[in-house]
Amino acid sequence: MAAVETPQELVRRSAKRTREVFAADYGAPSGLQNFPQPAAAGPKPSPHDLAKRADLSSRIHNEYADVKELPAALAAKQASAQASALARRKKPKNEDVASDPVMAKMIEGVSSSKSQTNGTASQALIRSSNAAGGKLPPNANGPTPQRNLPGSSLVRRDTVRQQKPEWHAPWKLARVISGHMGWVRALATEPGNQWFASGAGDRTIKIWDLATGTLKLTLTGHISTVRGLAVSPRHPYLFSCAEDKKVKCWDLETNKVIRDYHGHLSGVYSLSLHPTLDVLCTGGRDGVVRVWDMRTRSNIHVLSGHKQTVTSVQCQEADPQVISSSLDSTIRLYDLAAGKTMGVLTHHKKGVRALAVHPTEFTFASGSSAQIKQWKCPEGAFMQNFEGHNAIINSLSVNEDNVLFSGGDNGSVAFWDWKTGHKFQQLDSLAQPGSLDAEAGVMSSTFDRTGLRLLTGEADKTIKIWKEDESATEEDYPLDWRPTLGRQKF
């Protein structure tokens, strides 16, 4: 005896057969439209149109079946209100137009077909003319535009597409130069790229040969730690500043001090030369940036605003021509001509200790405790974070190959891709033998004029020279980059 099939099995089999028979014609939405008909055939609605019309008819019935006619008292009150409003109106309003003409036409078709089938005129969507002039309601011709606007609550937002970083060769330590008797706090390379100068806690300035690392000259004159150095590309001058409140100009032809710039009330921590003008900017513990005329030694501007020590000053050709950072966690952009602040950047949470201006782009970077941020000039717009160097950032440097170097207070160094903020290398700088572990700290840094060598001045009294690994290839050191969808926060 054959097994009796349950109703569920029968329904399932019937649905399966129906799908096999009609899937080719009605399985896709396009199959519900009318197939091409000969010209002699009469107009026949497609299954799609019939389904939409049935759906609209059922919705109209469900929503308006109970409110076809207003109560007599409410209808009279509404008619009198419309009459008084029409009398007060000076200009007739423009006639409302349906936002969806197709839907309005379908509603008219549904209402007319219902009135024909019922034999009596339906009052569901028809407003009877009254003494007020028979003005149609706003939704008489379909949904109002306000209710038919697309909402943004369910719109898929664009995903954050991160740019792939450029591959850079890893950097390695090439030479260690010792000779100072204190922390090396300042470095500067000369325009010809033949030698560089270093200033340290032993109150001396030493001139070194860049190719061989041999000592060429020692300049004495400061009575406290030398904190800033700059070699002028347009004059035979070397400028230095120190914690003895002095800013000195050295003539490199006679190796003597030819000018002193007096005015700072405390130690001077940073110094920068303007690339086109004969002016010099310095900043220090008195919380102001002073602009000096090189020739006359006069103090042109006193750029105020910072509430604590100015840690770094940078100059560039276009506005903002002077950028300064401070331990009050702010960065200030100055208008050099007016001697006033153009803008204040307050994104950092801790004191900002380092600034680095890109040599070819109109951008710069700032570093504080475990934070490195990139900014766009002239308005100082925030661009991105360089995340991953968990140390107090003492020094930043960037070269034309878009390599950013950051040196930490604990001896850690990191190399970044300037465009994307990707950290492609991080390592610890080893203190020289005989030093304390606490003396492993990067105090200053600079790239040479070619950008192929990096000089770092460290707390173990040495100067380290770093170079790119020339034998490295992209296969040996692949790019360790994992894009994320998260937006980078301030």
Coordinates of C-alpha atoms in Angstrom, one line a residue:
M1 CA 0.0 0.0 0.0
A2 CA 1.4 3.3 -1.1
A3 CA 2.2 5.9 1.6
V4 CA -0.2 8.8 1.9
E5 CA 1.5 12.1 1.4
T6 CA 0.9 14.8 3.9
P7 CA -0.5 18.2 2.8
Q8 CA 2.9 19.9 3.3
E9 CA 4.5 17.4 0.9
L10 CA 1.7 18.0 -1.7
V11 CA 2.1 21.7 -1.4
R12 CA 5.8 21.5 -1.8
R13 CA 5.6 19.3 -4.8
S14 CA 3.0 21.5 -6.4
A15 CA 5.2 24.6 -5.8
K16 CA 8.2 22.8 -7.3
R17 CA 6.3 21.8 -10.4
T18 CA 4.9 25.4 -10.8
R19 CA 8.5 26.8 -10.5
E20 CA 9.8 24.3 -13.2
V21 CA 6.9 25.3 -15.6
F22 CA 6.9 29.0 -15.1
A23 CA 10.4 29.9 -13.9
A24 CA 11.6 30.7 -17.4
D25 CA 8.8 33.2 -17.9
Y26 CA 8.1 34.7 -14.5
G27 CA 11.2 33.9 -12.5
A28 CA 12.8 37.3 -13.1
P29 CA 11.1 40.8 -12.6
S30 CA 11.5 41.4 -16.4
G31 CA 9.3 38.3 -17.0
L32 CA 6.4 39.9 -15.3
Q33 CA 6.3 42.6 -18.0
N34 CA 4.2 42.2 -21.1
F35 CA 5.8 40.2 -23.9
P36 CA 5.8 41.8 -27.4
Q37 CA 2.3 41.7 -28.7
P38 CA 1.1 42.1 -32.3
A39 CA -0.4 45.5 -33.2
A40 CA -3.9 44.0 -33.7
A41 CA -3.9 42.7 -30.1
G42 CA -5.7 44.9 -27.6
P43 CA -4.0 46.5 -24.6
K44 CA -3.5 44.0 -21.9
P45 CA -2.0 44.8 -18.5
S46 CA 1.1 42.9 -17.5
P47 CA 1.1 40.7 -14.4
H48 CA 3.4 43.2 -12.8
D49 CA 0.9 46.1 -13.3
L50 CA -1.9 43.9 -12.0
A51 CA 0.0 43.0 -8.9
K52 CA 0.9 46.6 -8.1
R53 CA -2.7 47.7 -8.7
A54 CA -4.0 44.9 -6.4
D55 CA -1.5 45.9 -3.7
L56 CA -2.4 49.6 -4.0
S57 CA -6.1 48.8 -3.9
S58 CA -5.8 46.7 -0.7
R59 CA -3.7 49.4 1.0
I60 CA -6.3 52.1 0.1
H61 CA -9.1 49.9 1.4
N62 CA -7.2 49.1 4.7
E63 CA -6.4 52.7 5.4
Y64 CA -9.4 54.6 4.2
A65 CA -12.3 52.2 4.5
D66 CA -13.4 53.5 8.0
V67 CA -13.0 57.2 7.1
K68 CA -14.8 57.6 3.8
E69 CA -17.0 60.3 5.1
L70 CA -16.4 62.9 7.8
P71 CA -19.0 63.4 10.6
A72 CA -21.5 66.1 9.8
A73 CA -20.3 68.5 12.6
L74 CA -16.6 68.1 11.6
A75 CA -17.4 68.6 7.9
A76 CA -19.3 71.8 8.6
K77 CA -16.5 73.1 10.8
Q78 CA -13.9 72.3 8.2
A79 CA -15.9 74.1 5.4
S80 CA -16.2 77.3 7.5
A81 CA -12.5 77.3 8.3
Q82 CA -11.6 76.9 4.6
A83 CA -13.9 79.7 3.7
S84 CA -12.4 82.1 6.2
A85 CA -8.8 81.1 5.2
L86 CA -9.7 81.7 1.5
A87 CA -11.0 85.1 2.3
R88 CA -7.8 86.1 4.1
R89 CA -5.5 84.9 1.4
K90 CA -4.3 87.6 -1.0
K91 CA -2.6 85.5 -3.6
P92 CA -3.6 82.1 -4.7
K93 CA -1.0 79.4 -4.0
N94 CA 0.5 77.4 -6.8
E95 CA -1.3 74.2 -7.6
D96 CA 0.3 71.2 -6.0
V97 CA 1.8 68.7 -8.4
A98 CA 2.2 65.1 -7.6
S99 CA 5.8 64.0 -7.0
D100 CA 5.1 60.6 -8.6
P101 CA 2.8 60.9 -11.6
V102 CA 2.8 57.1 -12.2
M103 CA 1.5 56.5 -8.7
A104 CA -1.1 59.3 -9.0
K105 CA -2.4 57.8 -12.2
M106 CA -2.6 54.3 -10.7
I107 CA -4.6 55.7 -7.7
E108 CA -7.1 57.3 -10.1
G109 CA -7.4 54.1 -12.0
V110 CA -8.0 52.1 -8.7
S111 CA -10.6 54.6 -7.5
S112 CA -12.4 54.7 -10.8
S113 CA -12.5 50.9 -11.1
K114 CA -13.8 50.6 -7.5
S115 CA -16.6 53.1 -8.3
Q116 CA -17.6 51.1 -11.4
T117 CA -17.7 47.8 -9.6
N118 CA -19.6 49.1 -6.6
G119 CA -22.1 51.0 -8.7
T120 CA -21.9 54.0 -6.3
A121 CA -19.4 56.8 -6.3
S122 CA -16.7 56.1 -3.8
Q123 CA -15.7 58.9 -1.4
A124 CA -12.4 57.4 -0.4
L125 CA -10.1 59.6 -2.5
I126 CA -12.6 62.1 -4.0
R127 CA -13.2 65.4 -2.2
S128 CA -16.7 66.8 -2.8
S129 CA -16.9 70.4 -4.1
N130 CA -18.1 72.7 -1.4
A131 CA -18.9 76.4 -0.9
A132 CA -15.2 77.1 -0.3
G133 CA -14.3 76.6 -3.9
G134 CA -13.5 72.9 -3.9
K135 CA -9.7 73.3 -3.3
L136 CA -7.9 69.9 -3.5
P137 CA -5.8 68.8 -0.5
P138 CA -2.1 68.6 -1.0
N139 CA -2.1 64.8 -1.4
A140 CA -5.0 64.6 -3.9
N141 CA -2.7 63.9 -6.8
G142 CA -0.5 61.3 -5.0
P143 CA 2.0 61.4 -2.2
T144 CA 3.3 64.8 -1.2
P145 CA 6.9 65.6 -2.0
Q146 CA 7.8 65.9 1.7
R147 CA 6.8 62.3 2.3
N148 CA 8.4 60.9 -0.9
L149 CA 11.9 62.1 -0.3
P150 CA 14.6 59.5 0.0
G151 CA 15.9 59.0 3.6
S152 CA 19.5 58.7 4.5
S153 CA 19.1 56.4 7.5
L154 CA 19.6 53.3 5.5
V155 CA 22.1 54.6 2.9
R156 CA 25.3 52.7 2.8
R157 CA 28.2 55.0 3.6
D158 CA 31.3 55.1 1.6
T159 CA 34.0 52.8 3.0
V160 CA 37.3 54.4 3.9
R161 CA 39.8 53.3 1.2
Q162 CA 43.4 53.6 2.5
Q163 CA 46.2 54.4 0.2
K164 CA 48.8 51.7 -0.2
P165 CA 52.1 53.0 1.2
E166 CA 55.2 53.3 -0.9
W167 CA 58.0 50.7 -0.3
H168 CA 61.1 52.1 1.3
A169 CA 64.4 50.3 2.0
P170 CA 65.1 49.7 5.7
W171 CA 67.7 51.9 7.4
K172 CA 70.7 50.6 9.2
L173 CA 73.4 52.1 11.4
A174 CA 76.5 53.0 9.4
R175 CA 78.8 54.9 11.7
V176 CA 79.0 56.1 15.3
I177 CA 81.0 59.3 16.0
S178 CA 82.1 60.1 19.5
G179 CA 83.9 63.1 20.8
H180 CA 81.4 65.2 22.7
M181 CA 81.3 65.2 26.5
G182 CA 77.6 65.8 26.9
W183 CA 74.3 65.1 25.3
V184 CA 74.2 66.0 21.6
R185 CA 71.3 68.5 21.4
A186 CA 71.7 70.1 18.0
L187 CA 72.7 69.1 14.5
A188 CA 73.0 71.0 11.2
T189 CA 74.4 70.1 7.8
E190 CA 76.0 72.7 5.5
P191 CA 74.6 73.5 2.0
G192 CA 77.5 71.9 0.2
N193 CA 77.0 68.6 2.1
Q194 CA 80.7 68.4 2.9
W195 CA 80.5 68.8 6.7
F196 CA 78.0 69.1 9.6
A197 CA 78.0 70.9 12.9
S198 CA 76.9 69.5 16.3
G199 CA 76.2 71.2 19.6
A200 CA 76.1 69.5 22.9
G201 CA 75.9 69.8 26.7
D202 CA 79.6 70.3 26.9
R203 CA 79.0 73.9 25.7
T204 CA 81.0 73.3 22.4
I205 CA 80.2 73.3 18.8
K206 CA 82.1 70.7 16.7
I207 CA 82.5 70.6 13.0
W208 CA 82.8 67.1 11.5
D209 CA 83.6 65.8 8.0
L210 CA 80.4 64.1 6.7
A211 CA 82.2 61.5 4.6
T212 CA 84.8 60.3 7.1
G213 CA 83.4 61.4 10.4
T214 CA 86.6 63.0 11.4
L215 CA 86.7 66.2 13.7
K216 CA 87.7 69.3 11.8
L217 CA 87.1 72.1 14.3
T218 CA 85.8 72.9 17.8
L219 CA 84.1 76.3 18.5
T220 CA 83.9 77.5 22.1
G221 CA 82.0 80.6 23.2
H222 CA 78.7 79.5 24.8
I223 CA 78.7 79.0 28.6
S224 CA 75.8 76.5 28.7
T225 CA 74.3 73.7 26.6
V226 CA 74.0 74.4 22.9
R227 CA 70.4 73.7 21.9
G228 CA 70.1 74.9 18.3
L229 CA 72.3 75.2 15.1
A230 CA 71.7 76.5 11.6
V231 CA 74.1 77.0 8.6
S232 CA 73.0 79.8 6.3
P233 CA 72.8 78.7 2.6
R234 CA 73.3 82.4 1.5
H235 CA 76.0 83.6 3.8
P236 CA 79.2 82.2 5.3
Y237 CA 77.5 82.2 8.7
L238 CA 76.7 79.6 11.3
F239 CA 74.1 80.5 13.9
S240 CA 73.8 78.9 17.3
C241 CA 71.6 79.3 20.4
A242 CA 72.1 77.9 23.9
E243 CA 70.7 77.8 27.4
D244 CA 72.8 80.8 28.4
K245 CA 70.2 83.1 26.7
K246 CA 72.6 83.9 23.9
V247 CA 72.1 83.7 20.1
K248 CA 75.4 83.9 18.3
C249 CA 76.5 84.4 14.6
W250 CA 79.8 82.7 13.7
D251 CA 81.8 83.8 10.6
L252 CA 83.0 80.5 9.1
E253 CA 85.9 82.2 7.3
T254 CA 87.5 83.4 10.5
N255 CA 85.7 80.9 12.9
K256 CA 84.8 83.7 15.3
V257 CA 81.7 85.2 16.7
I258 CA 80.8 88.4 14.8
R259 CA 77.3 89.1 16.2
D260 CA 75.3 88.5 19.4
Y261 CA 71.5 88.8 19.5
H262 CA 70.4 90.0 23.0
G263 CA 66.8 89.9 24.1
H264 CA 65.7 86.5 25.4
L265 CA 64.9 86.4 29.1
S266 CA 65.9 82.7 29.5
G267 CA 67.4 79.7 27.7
V268 CA 67.0 79.6 23.9
Y269 CA 65.9 76.1 22.8
S270 CA 65.3 76.4 19.1
L271 CA 66.6 78.4 16.1
S272 CA 65.6 78.6 12.4
L273 CA 66.6 80.6 9.4
H274 CA 64.2 82.1 6.9
P275 CA 64.9 80.6 3.5
T276 CA 64.6 83.8 1.5
L277 CA 64.7 86.7 4.0
D278 CA 67.7 87.8 6.1
V279 CA 65.8 87.1 9.3
L280 CA 66.4 84.6 12.1
C281 CA 63.7 83.1 14.4
T282 CA 64.5 81.8 17.9
G283 CA 62.3 80.4 20.7
G284 CA 62.9 79.3 24.2
R285 CA 61.9 79.2 27.9
D286 CA 60.5 82.7 27.9
G287 CA 57.6 81.4 25.8
V288 CA 58.0 83.8 22.8
V289 CA 59.4 83.5 19.3
R290 CA 61.7 86.4 18.5
V291 CA 62.4 87.5 14.9
W292 CA 65.8 89.1 14.4
D293 CA 67.4 91.0 11.6
M294 CA 70.7 89.2 10.8
R295 CA 72.6 92.4 9.8
T296 CA 71.4 95.0 12.3
R297 CA 70.8 92.5 15.2
S298 CA 67.5 94.3 15.9
N299 CA 64.5 92.4 17.3
I300 CA 61.9 92.9 14.6
H301 CA 59.0 91.0 16.2
V302 CA 58.2 89.3 19.4
L303 CA 55.6 86.6 18.5
S304 CA 53.7 85.9 21.7
G305 CA 50.9 83.6 22.6
H306 CA 52.5 80.5 24.0
K307 CA 52.0 79.9 27.7
Q308 CA 55.1 77.7 28.2
T309 CA 58.5 76.9 26.8
V310 CA 58.8 77.1 23.0
T311 CA 60.4 73.8 22.0
S312 CA 60.8 74.2 18.2
V313 CA 60.6 76.9 15.6
Q314 CA 60.4 76.3 11.8
C315 CA 60.5 78.9 8.9
Q316 CA 59.3 78.5 5.4
E317 CA 58.9 80.7 2.3
A318 CA 55.1 81.0 2.2
D319 CA 52.5 81.7 4.9
P320 CA 52.6 80.6 7.6
Q321 CA 56.2 81.6 7.4
V322 CA 56.9 80.9 11.1
I323 CA 55.6 77.7 12.9
S324 CA 56.3 77.1 16.6
S325 CA 55.5 74.4 19.1
S326 CA 55.4 74.5 22.8
L327 CA 55.1 72.5 26.0
D328 CA 51.6 74.0 26.4
S329 CA 50.4 71.4 23.9
T330 CA 49.8 73.9 21.1
I331 CA 51.2 74.8 17.7
R332 CA 51.1 78.3 16.5
L333 CA 51.1 79.6 12.9
Y334 CA 52.3 83.2 12.6
D335 CA 51.9 85.9 10.0
L336 CA 55.5 87.3 9.8
A337 CA 54.5 90.6 8.1
A338 CA 51.9 91.5 10.7
G339 CA 53.7 89.9 13.6
K340 CA 50.5 88.2 14.7
T341 CA 49.2 84.6 15.2
M342 CA 47.3 83.2 12.1
G343 CA 46.1 80.1 13.9
V344 CA 46.5 77.8 16.9
L345 CA 46.4 74.0 16.6
T346 CA 45.2 72.4 19.8
H347 CA 45.0 68.7 18.8
H348 CA 47.9 67.4 20.9
K349 CA 47.2 66.3 24.5
K350 CA 50.8 66.6 25.7
G351 CA 53.6 69.1 25.2
V352 CA 54.8 69.3 21.6
R353 CA 58.5 68.8 21.4
A354 CA 59.4 68.6 17.7
L355 CA 58.4 70.0 14.3
A356 CA 59.5 68.9 10.8
V357 CA 58.6 70.7 7.6
H358 CA 58.5 68.7 4.4
P359 CA 61.2 70.0 1.9
T360 CA 59.0 69.9 -1.2
E361 CA 55.4 69.7 0.0
F362 CA 53.4 72.4 1.8
T363 CA 52.9 70.1 4.9
F364 CA 54.6 69.6 8.3
A365 CA 54.6 67.2 11.2
S366 CA 54.5 67.6 14.9
G367 CA 55.5 65.2 17.7
S368 CA 54.6 64.9 21.4
S369 CA 54.3 62.1 23.9
A370 CA 53.3 59.0 21.8
Q371 CA 51.6 61.2 19.2
I372 CA 52.8 62.3 15.7
K373 CA 50.4 64.4 13.6
Q374 CA 50.6 65.6 10.1
W375 CA 49.2 69.0 9.0
K376 CA 48.5 70.9 5.8
C377 CA 49.4 74.5 5.3
P378 CA 48.5 77.3 5.1
E379 CA 45.4 76.8 7.3
G380 CA 46.9 74.1 9.5
A381 CA 44.3 71.4 8.5
F382 CA 44.8 68.1 10.3
M383 CA 45.7 65.3 7.8
Q384 CA 46.5 62.1 9.7
N385 CA 48.1 60.5 12.7
F386 CA 51.3 58.5 12.7
E387 CA 50.4 55.8 15.2
G388 CA 52.7 53.3 16.9
H389 CA 55.7 55.1 18.4
N390 CA 55.0 54.9 22.1
A391 CA 57.6 57.2 23.5
I392 CA 58.2 60.9 24.1
I393 CA 59.1 62.2 20.7
N394 CA 62.2 64.4 20.9
S395 CA 63.0 64.8 17.3
L396 CA 61.4 64.6 13.8
S397 CA 63.1 64.8 10.4
V398 CA 61.7 64.2 6.8
N399 CA 63.5 64.0 3.5
E400 CA 62.5 64.4 -0.1
D401 CA 61.9 60.7 -0.5
N402 CA 58.9 60.9 1.9
V403 CA 60.7 59.2 4.7
L404 CA 59.8 60.6 8.2
F405 CA 62.1 59.8 11.1
S406 CA 61.0 60.0 14.7
G407 CA 63.4 59.7 17.7
G408 CA 62.2 58.9 21.2
D409 CA 63.3 59.7 24.6
N410 CA 63.9 56.0 25.4
G411 CA 66.2 55.4 22.5
S412 CA 63.6 54.0 20.1
V413 CA 63.6 55.2 16.5
A414 CA 60.9 54.8 13.8
F415 CA 60.8 55.3 10.1
W416 CA 57.4 56.2 8.4
D417 CA 56.0 56.6 5.0
W418 CA 55.1 60.3 4.8
K419 CA 52.1 59.9 2.5
T420 CA 50.2 57.2 4.3
G421 CA 51.6 57.3 7.9
H422 CA 52.7 53.7 7.6
K423 CA 55.5 52.7 10.0
F424 CA 57.8 50.5 7.9
Q425 CA 60.6 50.1 10.5
Q426 CA 61.2 50.5 14.2
L427 CA 64.2 49.6 16.2
D428 CA 66.1 50.7 19.3
S429 CA 69.3 52.7 19.1
L430 CA 72.0 51.1 21.3
A431 CA 73.9 53.2 23.7
Q432 CA 77.7 53.1 23.3
P433 CA 79.6 50.8 25.7
G434 CA 80.1 52.2 29.1
S435 CA 76.9 54.3 29.0
L436 CA 73.9 53.9 31.3
D437 CA 70.8 52.3 29.9
A438 CA 69.0 55.6 30.8
E439 CA 71.3 57.4 28.3
A440 CA 69.7 55.7 25.3
G441 CA 67.7 58.6 24.0
V442 CA 67.6 60.5 20.7
M443 CA 67.9 64.3 21.3
S444 CA 68.2 65.7 17.8
S445 CA 68.2 64.5 14.2
T446 CA 68.6 65.8 10.6
F447 CA 68.9 64.4 7.1
D448 CA 71.8 65.6 5.0
R449 CA 71.2 67.6 1.9
T450 CA 70.7 64.5 -0.3
G451 CA 68.3 62.8 2.1
L452 CA 70.3 59.6 1.9
R453 CA 72.0 59.9 5.3
L454 CA 70.4 60.5 8.6
L455 CA 72.3 62.1 11.5
T456 CA 71.1 61.6 15.1
G457 CA 72.5 63.2 18.2
E458 CA 71.9 61.0 21.3
A459 CA 72.1 61.1 25.1
D460 CA 75.1 58.7 25.1
K461 CA 77.2 61.6 23.8
T462 CA 77.6 60.1 20.3
I463 CA 76.4 61.1 16.8
K464 CA 75.1 58.2 14.8
I465 CA 74.9 58.1 11.0
W466 CA 72.2 56.0 9.4
K467 CA 71.9 54.9 5.8
E468 CA 69.5 52.9 3.7
D469 CA 70.3 49.3 3.1
E470 CA 71.4 49.4 -0.6
S471 CA 71.1 45.6 -1.0
A472 CA 67.5 45.4 0.3
T473 CA 64.8 44.4 -2.2
E474 CA 61.1 44.4 -1.9
E475 CA 61.1 40.6 -2.0
D476 CA 63.5 40.4 1.0
Y477 CA 61.7 43.0 3.0
P478 CA 58.1 42.9 1.9
L479 CA 55.7 45.6 2.8
D480 CA 53.9 44.7 6.1
W481 CA 50.7 46.6 5.5
R482 CA 47.2 45.7 6.7
P483 CA 44.6 48.2 5.7
T484 CA 41.7 48.8 8.1
L485 CA 38.3 50.3 7.7
G486 CA 38.5 52.4 10.8
R487 CA 38.9 56.2 10.5
Q488 CA 41.9 57.7 12.2
K489 CA 40.9 59.9 15.1
F490 CA 42.5 63.1 16.2

